Structure formats: structure tokens, C-alpha cells
PDB file of C-alpha atoms and ligand atoms in Angstrom:
ATOM      1  CA  UNK A 551      30.378 171.241  99.986  1.00  0.00           C
ATOM      2  CA  UNK A 552      28.462 172.611  96.998  1.00  0.00           C
ATOM      3  CA  UNK A 553      30.176 175.556  95.390  1.00  0.00           C
ATOM      4  CA  UNK A 554      27.557 176.815  92.964  1.00  0.00           C
ATOM      5  CA  UNK A 555      27.593 180.491  93.863  1.00  0.00           C
ATOM      6  CA  UNK A 556      26.009 182.535  91.062  1.00  0.00           C
ATOM      7  CA  UNK A 557      25.250 179.384  89.041  1.00  0.00           C
ATOM      8  CA  UNK A 558      21.544 179.121  88.320  1.00  0.00           C
ATOM      9  CA  UNK A 559      21.632 175.661  86.700  1.00  0.00           C
ATOM     10  CA  UNK A 560      20.927 172.293  88.307  1.00  0.00           C
ATOM     11  CA  UNK A 561      23.516 169.551  88.479  1.00  0.00           C
ATOM     12  CA  UNK A 562      22.121 165.991  88.493  1.00  0.00           C
ATOM     13  CA  UNK A 563      24.282 162.866  88.500  1.00  0.00           C
ATOM     14  CA  UNK A 564      23.474 159.194  87.952  1.00  0.00           C
ATOM     15  CA  UNK A 565      25.494 156.629  89.841  1.00  0.00           C
ATOM     16  CA  UNK A 566      25.412 152.884  90.148  1.00  0.00           C
ATOM     17  CA  UNK A 567      27.340 149.668  89.789  1.00  0.00           C
ATOM     18  CA  UNK A 568      28.542 148.546  86.368  1.00  0.00           C
ATOM     19  CA  UNK A 569      25.612 147.180  84.357  1.00  0.00           C
ATOM     20  CA  UNK A 570      22.964 149.137  86.270  1.00  0.00           C
ATOM     21  CA  UNK A 571      21.654 150.687  83.036  1.00  0.00           C
ATOM     22  CA  UNK A 572      22.517 154.368  83.628  1.00  0.00           C
ATOM     23  CA  UNK A 573      23.867 154.875  80.153  1.00  0.00           C
ATOM     24  CA  UNK A 574      20.690 153.802  78.341  1.00  0.00           C
ATOM     25  CA  UNK A 575      18.410 155.656  80.789  1.00  0.00           C
ATOM     26  CA  UNK A 576      20.094 159.074  80.568  1.00  0.00           C
ATOM     27  CA  UNK A 577      19.081 160.002  76.974  1.00  0.00           C
ATOM     28  CA  UNK A 578      15.431 159.124  77.782  1.00  0.00           C
ATOM     29  CA  UNK A 579      15.535 161.237  80.929  1.00  0.00           C
ATOM     30  CA  UNK A 580      17.120 164.096  78.964  1.00  0.00           C
ATOM     31  CA  UNK A 581      14.317 163.846  76.333  1.00  0.00           C
ATOM     32  CA  UNK A 582      11.680 164.043  79.036  1.00  0.00           C
ATOM     33  CA  UNK A 583      13.303 167.124  80.600  1.00  0.00           C
ATOM     34  CA  UNK A 584      13.633 168.814  77.205  1.00  0.00           C
ATOM     35  CA  UNK A 585       9.915 168.221  76.587  1.00  0.00           C
ATOM     36  CA  UNK A 586       9.251 169.947  79.887  1.00  0.00           C
ATOM     37  CA  UNK A 587      11.049 173.003  78.512  1.00  0.00           C
ATOM     38  CA  UNK A 588      14.371 172.502  80.321  1.00  0.00           C
ATOM     39  CA  UNK A 589      17.697 173.083  78.599  1.00  0.00           C
ATOM     40  CA  UNK A 590      19.663 169.902  79.215  1.00  0.00           C
ATOM     41  CA  UNK A 591      23.302 168.997  78.715  1.00  0.00           C
ATOM     42  CA  UNK A 592      24.312 165.359  79.132  1.00  0.00           C
ATOM     43  CA  UNK A 593      27.801 164.132  79.812  1.00  0.00           C
ATOM     44  CA  UNK A 594      29.612 161.111  81.185  1.00  0.00           C
ATOM     45  CA  UNK A 595      32.615 160.112  83.208  1.00  0.00           C
ATOM     46  CA  UNK A 596      35.345 159.237  82.676  1.00  0.00           C
ATOM     47  CA  UNK A 597      35.416 161.395  79.540  1.00  0.00           C
ATOM     48  CA  UNK A 598      33.143 164.153  78.283  1.00  0.00           C
ATOM     49  CA  UNK A 599      35.818 166.429  76.774  1.00  0.00           C
ATOM     50  CA  UNK A 600      38.575 165.759  74.234  1.00  0.00           C
ATOM     51  CA  UNK A 601      41.230 165.774  76.974  1.00  0.00           C
ATOM     52  CA  UNK A 602      39.147 163.727  79.429  1.00  0.00           C
ATOM     53  CA  UNK A 603      38.455 161.147  76.688  1.00  0.00           C
ATOM     54  CA  UNK A 604      42.192 160.631  76.213  1.00  0.00           C
ATOM     55  CA  UNK A 605      42.571 160.046  79.972  1.00  0.00           C
ATOM     56  CA  UNK A 606      39.622 157.593  79.802  1.00  0.00           C
ATOM     57  CA  UNK A 607      41.434 155.518  77.185  1.00  0.00           C
ATOM     58  CA  UNK A 608      44.448 155.198  79.506  1.00  0.00           C
ATOM     59  CA  UNK A 609      42.199 154.256  82.432  1.00  0.00           C
ATOM     60  CA  UNK A 610      40.263 151.579  80.556  1.00  0.00           C
ATOM     61  CA  UNK A 611      42.964 149.982  78.455  1.00  0.00           C
ATOM     62  CA  UNK A 612      43.627 146.302  79.159  1.00  0.00           C
ATOM     63  CA  UNK A 613      47.274 147.165  78.382  1.00  0.00           C
ATOM     64  CA  UNK A 614      47.445 149.037  81.684  1.00  0.00           C
ATOM     65  CA  UNK A 615      46.696 146.152  84.037  1.00  0.00           C
ATOM     66  CA  UNK A 616      49.658 147.134  86.229  1.00  0.00           C
ATOM     67  CA  UNK A 617      48.150 150.568  86.982  1.00  0.00           C
ATOM     68  CA  UNK A 618      48.484 151.409  90.668  1.00  0.00           C
ATOM     69  CA  UNK A 619      45.235 152.484  92.382  1.00  0.00           C
ATOM     70  CA  UNK A 620      46.803 155.867  93.299  1.00  0.00           C
ATOM     71  CA  UNK A 621      47.543 156.464  89.623  1.00  0.00           C
ATOM     72  CA  UNK A 622      43.953 155.493  88.869  1.00  0.00           C
ATOM     73  CA  UNK A 623      42.594 157.961  91.438  1.00  0.00           C
ATOM     74  CA  UNK A 624      44.641 160.858  90.063  1.00  0.00           C
ATOM     75  CA  UNK A 625      43.692 160.069  86.473  1.00  0.00           C
ATOM     76  CA  UNK A 626      39.974 160.014  87.316  1.00  0.00           C
ATOM     77  CA  UNK A 627      40.435 163.332  89.131  1.00  0.00           C
ATOM     78  CA  UNK A 628      42.337 164.930  86.265  1.00  0.00           C
ATOM     79  CA  UNK A 629      39.731 163.883  83.684  1.00  0.00           C
ATOM     80  CA  UNK A 630      37.040 165.305  86.000  1.00  0.00           C
ATOM     81  CA  UNK A 631      38.830 168.624  86.580  1.00  0.00           C
ATOM     82  CA  UNK A 632      38.838 169.255  82.833  1.00  0.00           C
ATOM     83  CA  UNK A 633      35.181 168.240  82.452  1.00  0.00           C
ATOM     84  CA  UNK A 634      34.073 170.557  85.268  1.00  0.00           C
ATOM     85  CA  UNK A 635      35.887 173.588  83.875  1.00  0.00           C
ATOM     86  CA  UNK A 636      35.199 172.984  80.191  1.00  0.00           C
ATOM     87  CA  UNK A 637      31.599 171.798  80.291  1.00  0.00           C
ATOM     88  CA  UNK A 638      29.821 171.512  83.633  1.00  0.00           C
ATOM     89  CA  UNK A 639      30.446 174.933  85.185  1.00  0.00           C
ATOM     90  CA  UNK A 640      29.836 176.884  81.950  1.00  0.00           C
ATOM     91  CA  UNK A 641      26.558 174.993  81.380  1.00  0.00           C
ATOM     92  CA  UNK A 642      25.372 175.592  84.943  1.00  0.00           C
ATOM     93  CA  UNK A 643      26.300 179.264  84.628  1.00  0.00           C
ATOM     94  CA  UNK A 644      23.920 179.447  81.637  1.00  0.00           C
ATOM     95  CA  UNK A 645      21.108 178.007  83.766  1.00  0.00           C
ATOM     96  CA  UNK A 646      21.099 174.573  82.125  1.00  0.00           C
ATOM     97  CA  UNK A 647      20.415 171.223  83.712  1.00  0.00           C
ATOM     98  CA  UNK A 648      23.548 169.089  83.561  1.00  0.00           C
ATOM     99  CA  UNK A 649      22.916 165.328  83.648  1.00  0.00           C
ATOM    100  CA  UNK A 650      26.102 163.355  84.199  1.00  0.00           C
ATOM    101  CA  UNK A 651      26.581 159.605  83.907  1.00  0.00           C
ATOM    102  CA  UNK A 652      28.889 159.211  86.967  1.00  0.00           C
ATOM    103  CA  UNK A 653      30.827 161.930  88.816  1.00  0.00           C
ATOM    104  CA  UNK A 654      32.922 162.336  91.966  1.00  0.00           C
ATOM    105  CA  UNK A 655      30.829 159.838  93.977  1.00  0.00           C
ATOM    106  CA  UNK A 656      32.117 157.099  91.652  1.00  0.00           C
ATOM    107  CA  UNK A 657      35.614 157.800  92.971  1.00  0.00           C
ATOM    108  CA  UNK A 658      34.369 157.481  96.553  1.00  0.00           C
ATOM    109  CA  UNK A 659      32.537 154.235  95.681  1.00  0.00           C
ATOM    110  CA  UNK A 660      35.214 152.555  93.528  1.00  0.00           C
ATOM    111  CA  UNK A 661      38.518 153.917  94.786  1.00  0.00           C
ATOM    112  CA  UNK A 662      37.334 154.583  98.360  1.00  0.00           C
ATOM    113  CA  UNK A 663      35.013 151.715  99.277  1.00  0.00           C
ATOM    114  CA  UNK A 664      36.282 149.398  96.503  1.00  0.00           C
ATOM    115  CA  UNK A 665      40.052 149.803  96.850  1.00  0.00           C
ATOM    116  CA  UNK A 666      39.954 150.896 100.488  1.00  0.00           C
ATOM    117  CA  UNK A 667      41.455 154.387 100.140  1.00  0.00           C
ATOM    118  CA  UNK A 668      40.741 156.858 102.923  1.00  0.00           C
ATOM    119  CA  UNK A 669      37.397 158.526 102.234  1.00  0.00           C
ATOM    120  CA  UNK A 670      38.277 161.833 103.931  1.00  0.00           C
ATOM    121  CA  UNK A 671      41.456 162.117 101.882  1.00  0.00           C
ATOM    122  CA  UNK A 672      39.561 161.306  98.684  1.00  0.00           C
ATOM    123  CA  UNK A 673      36.958 163.965  99.486  1.00  0.00           C
ATOM    124  CA  UNK A 674      39.778 166.544  99.783  1.00  0.00           C
ATOM    125  CA  UNK A 675      41.210 165.461  96.447  1.00  0.00           C
ATOM    126  CA  UNK A 676      37.756 165.601  94.870  1.00  0.00           C
ATOM    127  CA  UNK A 677      37.157 169.101  96.247  1.00  0.00           C
ATOM    128  CA  UNK A 678      40.441 170.151  94.675  1.00  0.00           C
ATOM    129  CA  UNK A 679      39.673 168.498  91.324  1.00  0.00           C
ATOM    130  CA  UNK A 680      36.150 169.903  91.071  1.00  0.00           C
ATOM    131  CA  UNK A 681      36.748 173.266  92.753  1.00  0.00           C
ATOM    132  CA  UNK A 682      34.198 172.093  95.324  1.00  0.00           C
ATOM    133  CA  UNK A 683      31.383 171.417  92.855  1.00  0.00           C
ATOM    134  CA  UNK A 684      29.035 168.661  94.084  1.00  0.00           C
ATOM    135  CA  UNK A 685      25.691 167.656  92.544  1.00  0.00           C
ATOM    136  CA  UNK A 686      22.326 169.034  93.635  1.00  0.00           C
ATOM    137  CA  UNK A 687      20.727 165.619  93.138  1.00  0.00           C
ATOM    138  CA  UNK A 688      22.211 162.133  92.715  1.00  0.00           C
ATOM    139  CA  UNK A 689      20.138 159.237  91.394  1.00  0.00           C
ATOM    140  CA  UNK A 690      21.568 155.897  92.464  1.00  0.00           C
ATOM    141  CA  UNK A 691      20.536 152.901  90.339  1.00  0.00           C
ATOM    142  CA  UNK A 692      20.839 150.007  92.731  1.00  0.00           C
ATOM    143  CA  UNK A 693      21.645 146.507  91.520  1.00  0.00           C
ATOM    144  CA  UNK A 694      23.303 143.417  92.933  1.00  0.00           C
ATOM    145  CA  UNK A 695      26.994 143.448  91.926  1.00  0.00           C
ATOM    146  CA  UNK A 696      26.952 139.962  90.385  1.00  0.00           C
ATOM    147  CA  UNK A 697      23.845 140.714  88.336  1.00  0.00           C
ATOM    148  CA  UNK A 698      25.485 143.944  87.134  1.00  0.00           C
ATOM    149  CA  UNK A 699      28.625 142.129  85.969  1.00  0.00           C
ATOM    150  CA  UNK A 700      26.520 139.478  84.221  1.00  0.00           C
ATOM    151  CA  UNK A 701      24.647 142.213  82.376  1.00  0.00           C
ATOM    152  CA  UNK A 702      27.976 143.808  81.374  1.00  0.00           C
ATOM    153  CA  UNK A 703      29.276 140.453  80.079  1.00  0.00           C
ATOM    154  CA  UNK A 704      26.181 139.736  78.021  1.00  0.00           C
ATOM    155  CA  UNK A 705      25.590 143.346  76.936  1.00  0.00           C
ATOM    156  CA  UNK A 706      28.038 143.291  74.013  1.00  0.00           C
ATOM    157  CA  UNK A 707      30.130 146.249  75.273  1.00  0.00           C
ATOM    158  CA  UNK A 708      33.870 145.827  75.341  1.00  0.00           C
ATOM    159  CA  UNK A 709      35.085 144.323  78.632  1.00  0.00           C
ATOM    160  CA  UNK A 710      37.607 146.781  80.094  1.00  0.00           C
ATOM    161  CA  UNK A 711      40.325 146.887  82.769  1.00  0.00           C
ATOM    162  CA  UNK A 712      37.882 148.355  85.304  1.00  0.00           C
ATOM    163  CA  UNK A 713      35.249 145.629  84.785  1.00  0.00           C
ATOM    164  CA  UNK A 714      37.988 143.122  85.395  1.00  0.00           C
ATOM    165  CA  UNK A 715      38.217 143.767  89.169  1.00  0.00           C
ATOM    166  CA  UNK A 716      36.975 140.817  91.242  1.00  0.00           C
ATOM    167  CA  UNK A 717      33.369 140.362  92.320  1.00  0.00           C
ATOM    168  CA  UNK A 718      34.292 141.173  95.964  1.00  0.00           C
ATOM    169  CA  UNK A 719      35.523 144.587  94.774  1.00  0.00           C
ATOM    170  CA  UNK A 720      32.201 145.272  93.029  1.00  0.00           C
ATOM    171  CA  UNK A 721      30.319 144.132  96.142  1.00  0.00           C
ATOM    172  CA  UNK A 722      32.250 146.653  98.263  1.00  0.00           C
ATOM    173  CA  UNK A 723      31.400 149.325  95.693  1.00  0.00           C
ATOM    174  CA  UNK A 724      27.683 148.613  96.038  1.00  0.00           C
ATOM    175  CA  UNK A 725      27.911 148.615  99.836  1.00  0.00           C
ATOM    176  CA  UNK A 726      29.670 151.972  99.594  1.00  0.00           C
ATOM    177  CA  UNK A 727      26.925 153.437  97.444  1.00  0.00           C
ATOM    178  CA  UNK A 728      24.269 152.246  99.872  1.00  0.00           C
ATOM    179  CA  UNK A 729      26.164 153.880 102.752  1.00  0.00           C
ATOM    180  CA  UNK A 730      26.399 157.166 100.866  1.00  0.00           C
ATOM    181  CA  UNK A 731      22.662 157.074 100.091  1.00  0.00           C
ATOM    182  CA  UNK A 732      21.758 156.655 103.757  1.00  0.00           C
ATOM    183  CA  UNK A 733      24.303 159.230 104.940  1.00  0.00           C
ATOM    184  CA  UNK A 734      22.961 162.053 102.730  1.00  0.00           C
ATOM    185  CA  UNK A 735      19.285 161.393 101.856  1.00  0.00           C
ATOM    186  CA  UNK A 736      18.761 165.102 101.026  1.00  0.00           C
ATOM    187  CA  UNK A 737      20.956 164.676  97.920  1.00  0.00           C
ATOM    188  CA  UNK A 738      20.674 160.951  97.080  1.00  0.00           C
ATOM    189  CA  UNK A 739      17.661 158.995  95.794  1.00  0.00           C
ATOM    190  CA  UNK A 740      17.701 155.214  95.386  1.00  0.00           C
ATOM    191  CA  UNK A 741      16.124 153.743  92.252  1.00  0.00           C
ATOM    192  CA  UNK A 742      15.611 149.978  91.951  1.00  0.00           C
ATOM    193  CA  UNK A 743      17.536 148.970  88.802  1.00  0.00           C
ATOM    194  CA  UNK A 744      16.151 145.393  88.869  1.00  0.00           C
ATOM    195  CA  UNK A 745      12.887 146.715  87.423  1.00  0.00           C
ATOM    196  CA  UNK A 746      12.305 146.468  83.678  1.00  0.00           C
ATOM    197  CA  UNK A 747      13.935 149.439  81.886  1.00  0.00           C
ATOM    198  CA  UNK A 748      10.603 151.197  81.272  1.00  0.00           C
ATOM    199  CA  UNK A 749       9.814 151.175  84.989  1.00  0.00           C
ATOM    200  CA  UNK A 750      13.326 152.354  85.874  1.00  0.00           C
ATOM    201  CA  UNK A 751      12.738 155.305  83.529  1.00  0.00           C
ATOM    202  CA  UNK A 752       9.358 156.070  85.164  1.00  0.00           C
ATOM    203  CA  UNK A 753      10.983 156.070  88.612  1.00  0.00           C
ATOM    204  CA  UNK A 754      13.743 158.373  87.392  1.00  0.00           C
ATOM    205  CA  UNK A 755      11.254 160.805  85.845  1.00  0.00           C
ATOM    206  CA  UNK A 756       9.054 160.837  88.909  1.00  0.00           C
ATOM    207  CA  UNK A 757      12.022 161.486  91.205  1.00  0.00           C
ATOM    208  CA  UNK A 758      13.455 164.273  89.054  1.00  0.00           C
ATOM    209  CA  UNK A 759      10.021 165.866  88.540  1.00  0.00           C
ATOM    210  CA  UNK A 760       9.477 165.959  92.292  1.00  0.00           C
ATOM    211  CA  UNK A 761      12.907 167.487  92.821  1.00  0.00           C
ATOM    212  CA  UNK A 762      12.465 170.143  90.118  1.00  0.00           C
ATOM    213  CA  UNK A 763       8.778 170.647  90.903  1.00  0.00           C
ATOM    214  CA  UNK A 764       7.735 170.103  87.284  1.00  0.00           C
ATOM    215  CA  UNK A 765       4.853 167.971  85.894  1.00  0.00           C
ATOM    216  CA  UNK A 766       5.421 164.240  85.552  1.00  0.00           C
ATOM    217  CA  UNK A 767       3.431 162.795  82.662  1.00  0.00           C
TER     218      UNK A 767
HETATM  219  P1  LIG B 448      31.435 152.881  82.423  1.00  0.00           P
HETATM  220  O1  LIG B 448      31.892 153.677  81.254  1.00  0.00           O
HETATM  221  O2  LIG B 448      31.003 151.512  82.115  1.00  0.00           O
HETATM  222  O3  LIG B 448      30.553 153.628  83.388  1.00  0.00           O
HETATM  223  O4  LIG B 448      32.810 152.598  83.152  1.00  0.00           O
HETATM  224  C1  LIG B 448      33.409 153.451  83.962  1.00  0.00           C
HETATM  225  C2  LIG B 448      34.185 152.575  84.900  1.00  0.00           C
HETATM  226  O5  LIG B 448      35.062 153.390  85.648  1.00  0.00           O
HETATM  227  C3  LIG B 448      33.295 151.871  85.887  1.00  0.00           C
HETATM  228  O6  LIG B 448      33.832 150.590  86.148  1.00  0.00           O
HETATM  229  C4  LIG B 448      33.414 152.707  87.123  1.00  0.00           C
HETATM  230  C5  LIG B 448      34.813 153.222  87.020  1.00  0.00           C
HETATM  231  N1  LIG B 448      35.038 154.498  87.678  1.00  0.00           N
HETATM  232  C6  LIG B 448      35.860 154.543  88.784  1.00  0.00           C
HETATM  233  O7  LIG B 448      36.392 153.533  89.209  1.00  0.00           O
HETATM  234  N2  LIG B 448      36.068 155.749  89.392  1.00  0.00           N
HETATM  235  C7  LIG B 448      35.540 156.920  88.914  1.00  0.00           C
HETATM  236  O8  LIG B 448      35.764 157.996  89.488  1.00  0.00           O
HETATM  237  C8  LIG B 448      34.698 156.842  87.733  1.00  0.00           C
HETATM  238  C9  LIG B 448      34.094 158.083  87.163  1.00  0.00           C
HETATM  239  C10 LIG B 448      34.468 155.613  87.162  1.00  0.00           C
END
């Protein structure tokens, strides 16, 4: 369900396993869109508002290793509810392009396919948390789970509680993403994240340009 009545903006999300490179690609994609004359707002999940950032700290802290997956699900949803109301909907209402590093599909991939929670139930929760707001376009950066974790380990970023789930968990997450891509090809596009970063960026630009019907140079 996409509930974007009277919202002229475009909502684009990037998804992918940990280490797939979304975070470094998004600013470059935003620059490209700005040069094409689009007004772009970038954000990320979990986080993106002062309240959502506080929830993110609870979610990621290594001190919270005993967190139950249901707690995790509700925390991701609460951080997202705030982000939607405070940033995403107002930006879309102003006709902007919102580019988000992760969104509700991450909950389906990680908590649904990864932890094994019922997907239909999660979709209901996500509809509640987001007021039914789903992206217009989702770019999935595909990468083998083991390669993604290796990149995370060697990337210099702090290793967090969520990275610490076992490889089998991350493999289920990737499988989940691939299932979502094939189930809804009108919204999802698969980008090969094994390419060198420059080529990943070219694929992203080409895909977004086609979707928005703007020049790709
Ligand atoms: P990142 O900041 O490296 O993208 O880390 C976010 C982590 O949180 C990543 O491991 C994916 C995970 N995550 C979920 O498990 N569920 C969610 O709904 C979201 C947004 C992220």
C-alpha cells in the first residue's frame, strides 16, 4: 500500500545487506539529482531525527545483547514512525525527492526473513508505523552476505550489536531481499554491489534517471 495522496514528491529507498556500500553511494546520487535540478533530502535508518537517533543508540549498543527480537522490531518501528512524520512526509508534501538509506523493507528482510517473524504481521505493523507510506522506488544493492560482513569488518566502522548476528542470519536476510525483488519488480531494482564503487554509482544513476525520466550524463 502506498499512501501518498496529495504528496507530489518521490520517495526512493536504498536497501541491501550490511557492507553493500549504500551509505557511501547515497551522497553521490543526491549530488547527481541536485545537478539535474531536483530538490533532494537524504536520510537514513535507524535514525534521521533527534528522537530516532536516540532509539538507534539503544538498538545498536553492544550493552543490549539480551534484546529480544520483538523489542528490536518495535524499536525499529518507533524510530521509523517519528522519521516519517517529522521528515519524510513533510518533504514529500513539498515535492522533494526523499532518498533514504534503509526503510521498512529492512524490517521485513532482517526481522522477517532473518529472525523468522511472520511477514504478514510485520507488514501490518509497518503500515501502522508509517501510516501506510511505502517507497515509489527501491534500489537493492546486492552482495554476498559473507563478503558484506568482511567489508564491514575491514571498513573501520564500529562493529555493532546488529552486525554481530551469525552469518546464517545475514544469508537469510539476503535471500529475503532477493525474494522481495522478484515479488515486486515494479518497485524494486537490483544493482550489483560487487562492481567497483564508480560502476555501482553509474548503475544507480541510470536506474533512477530512467525511473524519473530525466537525463543521465
Ligand atoms: P547500518 O547503519 O550499518 O545500515 O546498520 C543498520 C543495521 O540495522 C543493519 O544491520 C540493518 C539493521 N536493521 C534492521 O535489522 N531492521 C531495520 O528495520 C533497519 C532499518 C535496520
